[in-house]
Amino acid sequence: MKPIVFFFRGGRTVRLAADGKFPTDLLYGYEYLSQKYPVQILEQDELSPGIKRSWIQEKWLQYRMKRDGIKWDHVEWYSTPENLAKLNEARVIFTTTGSQGVALSILRQEKKLTAELIFLATGLCDYSDRDTFWRVIQKCAGDVIWTSLSHGEIRQLEKKIGATVHYVPFGTDMDFWSPPENEAISDPPYVISVGNDAKRDYELLVKAWKSEYPELRIVTQRKLLNPLPHNIKQVDSDWCFRPTNVSQVNELLSQAEDLREMYRKSLFVVVPLQETFQPSGQSVTQQGMISKKAVLVSKIQGMWNDNLMVDQQNCYFVTPGNVKEFQNGVETLLNNKELRERLGKNGCKTVQEYFSTKNTAAELEKVLRLVS
């Protein structure tokens, strides 16, 4: 039987070689599905190089990509005979990246890609605002099985493409991001915020963080205001970086372990987000929740689950971009230990029951059953 192929940019295969210690959040249930199906990982770097273009061809390609908001270079790259042959060895391709998913969708519509395509179209609503882009996607809609990590994004995406989009939850690795055995808070206390993506609203966070608040640790590689206020500290870390060798994996594992310890010893977690349909901040929120920490998070349109994420039951919602509301939330959590503990306890239970990597695999398996 032809395999199910998980098509990634890179860095996943080497993580699997790290003695089973590296968190598997970004494998989207691969390890569980591999116990029941023939499953493989294909990384983009394993494909043959694309064709060489003349100066005029390169200029024309760059113009088309800017005009359409589509990476036509990826379409061209994947459609070489060598690469199509490799891709078509799969029965089903599952991809989680916008540029890959769009290119493969176009090749499916053109009947060049014969493998079924499951596109986890997370962030696609914010991918491009060009009419040409959405006309192309609508044309591809019937040739792709669409999925998303977010209820909010599903509603918006279904309007844009006129096709059903299936919900697949993002899952946290319960073996790694496990609840602490002893809930010890650092003395002096600190609050933690984590993330590198462009939708983190660190400008609001720094502006909102009053001088009388405890230390705020922002774990990011993003450039922040310099100098930062006296009670804000930037921690440089990126455990999600794509490693190329086992040595890099071990380094990133050490960073992930340090981050896990920071979650466990923090007072609570803050996740300030800009408004977006992309389910930004999802992994960090879940990592904070599984660590039994209250999580203050901006309620964006791309909130991942409308039914399971409940304000002041398992999380604390604030309106994106509202400094005063953010400060009120911070001060409420600073001054209400009972609320912090209740949100932490309930949040941990929510992740354990509904947002594990097993949940991801189970929902993806339901989608796989749609494949003829």
Short mmCIF file of C-alpha atoms in Angstrom, two decimals, residues 17 33 36 45 57 72 98 159 178 210 239 321 343 372:
data_model
loop_
_atom_site.label_atom_id
_atom_site.label_comp_id
_atom_site.label_asym_id
_atom_site.label_seq_id
_atom_site.Cartn_x
_atom_site.Cartn_y
_atom_site.Cartn_z
CA ALA A 17 16.32 10.47 15.81
CA LEU A 33 -0.67 7.26 13.11
CA LYS A 36 -1.65 1.93 12.37
CA ASP A 45 15.14 19.55 1.18
CA GLN A 57 12.29 34.14 -16.69
CA TRP A 72 4.88 30.10 -8.26
CA GLY A 98 1.00 27.62 3.47
CA LYS A 159 -16.69 31.60 3.27
CA SER A 178 3.81 17.41 31.70
CA LYS A 210 3.68 48.76 34.89
CA TRP A 239 13.34 25.44 20.45
CA GLY A 321 -4.98 45.65 21.36
CA LEU A 343 -7.50 28.42 35.97
CA SER A 372 -11.34 7.23 -1.34
#
